[in-house]
Coordinates of C-alpha atoms in Angstrom, one line a residue:
Chain A
X1 CA 0.1 0.2 0.0
X2 CA 2.5 2.6 1.0
X3 CA 5.5 3.2 -1.0
X4 CA 8.6 3.2 1.2
X5 CA 10.1 6.1 0.7
X6 CA 14.0 6.2 0.5
X7 CA 14.6 8.6 3.5
X8 CA 18.3 10.1 3.8
X9 CA 19.1 13.1 6.0
X10 CA 20.0 15.8 3.6
X11 CA 23.7 16.7 3.4
X12 CA 24.6 20.2 5.1
X13 CA 26.1 22.4 1.9
X14 CA 29.2 23.4 3.7
X15 CA 30.8 25.3 0.3
X16 CA 30.2 28.6 1.8
X17 CA 32.2 27.6 5.2
X18 CA 35.4 28.2 4.0
X19 CA 34.5 32.0 2.8
X20 CA 33.0 32.6 6.2
X21 CA 36.0 31.4 8.2
X22 CA 38.2 33.5 6.0
X23 CA 36.2 36.4 6.3
X24 CA 36.6 36.2 10.1
X25 CA 40.3 35.6 9.5
X26 CA 41.1 38.8 7.4
X27 CA 38.9 40.6 10.2
X28 CA 41.6 39.4 12.9
X29 CA 44.6 39.8 10.6
X30 CA 43.1 43.7 10.0
X31 CA 42.2 45.0 14.0
X32 CA 44.9 43.1 16.0
X33 CA 48.6 43.3 15.6
X34 CA 52.1 40.9 16.0
X35 CA 52.7 40.5 19.8
X36 CA 56.1 42.6 20.0
X37 CA 57.1 42.1 23.5
X38 CA 56.5 39.4 25.9
X39 CA 56.5 40.6 29.9
X40 CA 59.3 39.2 31.7
X41 CA 58.1 40.7 35.0
X42 CA 55.2 40.5 37.2
X43 CA 52.8 43.2 37.5
X44 CA 49.4 45.0 38.2
X45 CA 48.9 48.0 36.4
X46 CA 46.8 51.0 38.2
X47 CA 43.2 51.8 37.5
X48 CA 42.4 55.2 36.2
X49 CA 39.3 56.9 35.0
X50 CA 40.8 59.6 32.5
X51 CA 42.9 57.8 30.4
X52 CA 43.5 58.5 26.8
X53 CA 44.3 55.8 23.9
X54 CA 48.0 55.4 22.7
X55 CA 48.4 56.6 19.2
X56 CA 51.3 56.3 16.9
X57 CA 52.4 52.4 18.0
X58 CA 55.2 52.5 15.4
X59 CA 56.8 55.3 17.4
X60 CA 56.3 53.9 21.1
X61 CA 59.0 52.0 23.3
X62 CA 57.5 49.8 26.1
X63 CA 59.0 49.9 29.6
X64 CA 57.7 47.5 32.2
X65 CA 58.4 47.8 36.0
X66 CA 57.7 45.0 38.1
X67 CA 59.0 42.3 40.1
X68 CA 60.9 39.1 39.1
X69 CA 60.8 35.8 41.0
X70 CA 63.0 36.9 43.7
X71 CA 60.7 39.8 43.9
X72 CA 63.5 42.2 43.4
X73 CA 62.5 45.4 41.0
X74 CA 63.4 45.0 37.7
X75 CA 63.1 46.9 34.7
X76 CA 62.5 45.6 31.1
X77 CA 62.8 47.7 27.8
X78 CA 60.8 46.2 25.0
X79 CA 62.0 42.8 25.3
X80 CA 64.9 42.4 27.7
X81 CA 65.3 43.3 31.2
X82 CA 68.2 46.1 31.3
X83 CA 69.8 48.2 34.3
X84 CA 68.9 51.7 34.7
X85 CA 72.2 53.0 33.3
X86 CA 71.4 51.2 30.1
X87 CA 67.9 52.9 29.5
X88 CA 69.0 55.8 28.0
X89 CA 71.0 54.5 25.5
X90 CA 68.5 51.9 24.5
X91 CA 66.1 54.7 24.5
X92 CA 67.9 57.0 22.7
X93 CA 68.8 54.3 19.9
X94 CA 65.3 53.4 19.5
X95 CA 64.6 56.8 19.2
X96 CA 67.2 57.7 16.7
X97 CA 66.5 54.6 14.4
X98 CA 62.9 56.3 13.1
X99 CA 63.0 59.0 10.5
X100 CA 63.8 62.5 11.5
X101 CA 60.0 63.6 11.1
X102 CA 58.8 61.0 13.2
X103 CA 61.4 61.6 16.2
X104 CA 58.5 64.2 18.0
X105 CA 56.1 61.6 17.9
X106 CA 58.3 59.0 20.3
X107 CA 56.6 58.0 23.6
X108 CA 57.9 55.4 25.8
X109 CA 54.7 53.7 27.7
X110 CA 55.7 53.0 31.3
X111 CA 53.8 49.9 32.3
X112 CA 54.5 49.7 36.3
X113 CA 53.4 47.5 39.2
X114 CA 51.2 49.8 41.8
X115 CA 53.6 48.8 44.6
X116 CA 56.8 49.9 43.2
X117 CA 58.4 52.9 45.0
X118 CA 58.4 56.2 43.4
X119 CA 62.2 56.2 43.6
X120 CA 62.3 53.4 40.8
X121 CA 60.2 55.8 38.9
X122 CA 61.8 58.9 39.2
X123 CA 65.0 56.9 38.0
X124 CA 63.5 55.8 34.9
X125 CA 62.2 59.1 34.3
X126 CA 65.8 60.7 34.7
X127 CA 67.0 58.2 32.2
X128 CA 64.4 59.3 29.5
X129 CA 65.4 62.9 30.0
X130 CA 68.8 62.2 29.3
X131 CA 67.7 60.4 26.0
X132 CA 65.4 63.3 25.3
X133 CA 62.5 60.7 25.1
X134 CA 60.3 63.3 27.0
X135 CA 57.0 62.2 25.8
X136 CA 55.5 59.5 28.4
X137 CA 52.6 57.6 28.8
X138 CA 51.4 55.9 31.9
X139 CA 50.0 52.9 31.1
X140 CA 46.8 51.7 33.0
X141 CA 43.5 49.8 32.9
X142 CA 40.4 52.0 32.6
X143 CA 37.3 51.9 34.8
X144 CA 34.4 54.3 35.1
X145 CA 33.9 56.8 38.1
X146 CA 31.5 54.9 39.9
X147 CA 33.4 51.8 39.9
X148 CA 36.5 54.2 41.6
X149 CA 34.0 55.4 43.8
X150 CA 32.8 51.9 45.0
X151 CA 36.3 50.8 45.8
X152 CA 37.3 53.9 47.5
X153 CA 34.7 52.6 49.7
Chain B
X1 CA 30.9 4.9 -37.8
X2 CA 30.2 2.8 -34.8
X3 CA 33.5 3.7 -33.6
X4 CA 33.1 7.5 -34.6
X5 CA 30.1 7.9 -33.0
X6 CA 31.4 6.0 -29.8
X7 CA 34.1 8.5 -29.8
X8 CA 32.0 11.6 -30.1
X9 CA 30.1 10.4 -27.2
X10 CA 32.6 9.9 -25.1
X11 CA 33.7 13.6 -26.2
X12 CA 30.5 15.1 -24.6
X13 CA 30.7 13.3 -21.2
X14 CA 33.9 14.8 -20.2
X15 CA 33.4 17.4 -18.0
X16 CA 35.9 19.4 -16.0
X17 CA 36.6 17.2 -12.6
X18 CA 35.6 19.2 -9.5
X19 CA 38.3 20.5 -6.9
X20 CA 37.4 18.8 -3.7
X21 CA 37.6 21.4 -1.2
X22 CA 35.8 20.2 1.8
X23 CA 39.3 20.4 3.5
X24 CA 39.5 24.3 2.8
X25 CA 37.5 25.4 5.9
X26 CA 40.1 23.2 8.1
X27 CA 42.8 24.9 6.6
X28 CA 41.6 28.3 6.9
X29 CA 40.3 27.4 10.6
X30 CA 43.9 26.5 11.4
X31 CA 44.9 30.0 9.8
X32 CA 42.7 31.6 12.1
X33 CA 43.4 30.0 15.0
X34 CA 47.1 30.8 14.3
X35 CA 46.4 34.4 13.8
X36 CA 43.9 34.7 17.1
X37 CA 47.2 33.2 19.4
X38 CA 50.0 35.3 17.9
X39 CA 48.1 38.7 17.8
X40 CA 46.7 40.7 20.3
X41 CA 43.9 43.3 20.5
X42 CA 44.8 44.8 23.7
X43 CA 44.7 48.7 22.8
X44 CA 47.2 50.4 25.5
X45 CA 45.2 53.3 27.4
X46 CA 47.0 55.3 29.5
X47 CA 48.0 59.2 31.1
X48 CA 50.1 61.2 28.7
X49 CA 52.9 63.5 30.2
X50 CA 55.5 65.4 28.7
X51 CA 58.9 65.6 30.7
X52 CA 60.9 68.7 31.3
X53 CA 63.9 68.7 28.9
X54 CA 67.1 68.0 30.0
X55 CA 69.2 71.1 31.8
X56 CA 72.1 71.4 29.2
X57 CA 73.5 74.0 31.4
X58 CA 75.3 73.4 34.7
X59 CA 74.1 75.9 36.6
X60 CA 70.6 76.4 37.3
X61 CA 69.3 79.4 37.4
X62 CA 66.4 80.0 40.3
X63 CA 63.2 81.6 39.3
X64 CA 61.2 83.8 41.6
X65 CA 57.8 82.0 42.0
X66 CA 55.0 84.2 44.1
X67 CA 54.5 81.7 47.1
X68 CA 50.7 83.0 47.1
X69 CA 49.9 80.9 43.9
X70 CA 51.6 77.8 45.0
X71 CA 49.8 74.9 46.2
X72 CA 51.8 72.0 47.5
X73 CA 50.6 68.4 47.3
X74 CA 52.5 65.6 48.8
X75 CA 52.7 62.4 49.2
X76 CA 53.9 60.7 52.3
X77 CA 56.1 57.4 52.9
X78 CA 52.8 55.8 54.6
X79 CA 51.2 56.4 51.2
X80 CA 49.0 59.5 52.4
X81 CA 47.9 62.5 50.5
X82 CA 48.9 65.9 52.1
X83 CA 48.1 69.4 50.6
X84 CA 48.7 72.9 52.0
X85 CA 47.3 76.0 50.3
X86 CA 49.1 79.3 49.9
X87 CA 50.0 80.7 53.7
X88 CA 49.7 77.7 55.4
X89 CA 52.8 76.3 57.4
X90 CA 51.7 72.6 58.2
X91 CA 50.3 70.5 55.6
X92 CA 47.1 68.8 56.2
X93 CA 46.5 65.0 55.5
X94 CA 43.6 64.3 53.5
X95 CA 41.5 61.7 51.2
X96 CA 41.3 61.1 47.6
X97 CA 37.6 62.9 47.6
X98 CA 39.0 65.8 49.9
X99 CA 42.1 66.5 47.9
X100 CA 40.0 66.7 44.8
X101 CA 37.7 69.2 46.0
X102 CA 40.6 71.4 47.0
X103 CA 41.9 71.5 43.8
X104 CA 38.8 72.0 42.4
X105 CA 38.5 75.3 44.2
X106 CA 42.0 76.1 44.1
X107 CA 42.4 75.9 40.1
X108 CA 39.8 77.9 39.0
X109 CA 40.3 80.7 41.9
X110 CA 43.9 81.5 40.3
X111 CA 43.7 80.6 36.7
X112 CA 46.5 80.3 34.8
X113 CA 48.9 82.2 37.6
X114 CA 48.2 78.7 39.5
X115 CA 51.1 76.4 40.3
X116 CA 50.9 72.9 42.0
X117 CA 54.0 71.2 43.3
X118 CA 53.8 67.9 43.8
X119 CA 56.1 66.3 46.5
X120 CA 56.5 62.5 46.8
X121 CA 58.2 60.3 49.2
X122 CA 60.9 58.2 47.2
X123 CA 59.3 55.1 49.0
X124 CA 55.7 55.6 48.2
X125 CA 54.1 53.5 45.9
X126 CA 53.5 54.2 42.5
X127 CA 49.4 53.7 42.6
X128 CA 49.4 56.5 45.0
X129 CA 51.3 58.6 42.4
X130 CA 49.2 57.5 39.7
X131 CA 45.9 58.1 41.3
X132 CA 47.2 61.9 42.1
X133 CA 48.0 62.3 38.4
X134 CA 44.5 61.2 37.5
X135 CA 42.6 63.3 39.8
X136 CA 44.5 66.1 38.4
X137 CA 43.8 65.3 35.0
X138 CA 40.1 65.2 36.0
X139 CA 40.0 68.0 37.7
X140 CA 41.6 70.1 34.6
X141 CA 39.3 68.5 32.3
X142 CA 36.4 69.7 34.6
X143 CA 37.5 73.4 34.9
X144 CA 38.2 73.3 30.9
X145 CA 34.3 71.9 30.5
X146 CA 33.1 74.7 32.8
X147 CA 35.0 77.3 30.9
X148 CA 33.8 76.1 27.3
X149 CA 30.2 76.1 28.6
X150 CA 30.5 79.5 29.8
X151 CA 31.7 80.7 26.6
X152 CA 29.3 79.2 24.8
X153 CA 26.6 80.2 27.0
X154 CA 27.9 84.0 26.5
X155 CA 27.9 83.6 22.6
X156 CA 24.6 81.9 22.5
X157 CA 21.7 84.3 21.7
X158 CA 18.4 83.0 22.0

């Protein structure tokens, strides 16, 4: 009476899947950038409400100030841990590597741990002044003002 | 004749073979994961500051500063804020909110002539210093906003 129909699960058409994935891939390739530095010190950055975005990434050097395994305060310039007296030389070198018209934009982004003593920061700033790297940026994580008020309580 | 027709038929049947693209998705997935791992999206944010240029001269020339325009803000070794208004001998310890209030009164009162002196102990923590910078930026921005508002209301004629 009833003809037995040939019932098969219909296959999903996945021919557009690669295109989809490629679109996501291109999105990520454009909005992200390669990790240049590898943080070798332990640090917890401070929180602020009035932060500005860092511009001209190509003209930026990164300094990380934090603690190492033995809880000693260490300074990392870009990718390596340096001494205070080397800092001037390194910063100066990177500044001079930029084309002359870009040198005025040279910025040093300082990412320091909350608990480091200010004496260390003063030494770093002194070294940067000697290297004519006068634009600095205190890197921090952004919070809203209401969040900050709650924390103060 | 038969052979020829056979050959013709064969020729008609021939099609371009389809490329097997099932693994393209896997390949692009792998590329995607590679990029996700090796790149970072974190946008660096922070407070900008300009350092004073290096002093080339051997001698430092002292400049006269009117003490009535200086408000001193201090961070003690115990990580406490203090402030002293012009004419005040002893600095007063204060909290974040109090300091902000005092700065918000002091800065607009003197306008462009004001000087803020920051004295921080070498052993004080960076967090305190950063917060002070944050408070200062906050106060200056509020002041600027107030000035702009005033200017707009002056020029605005309904």
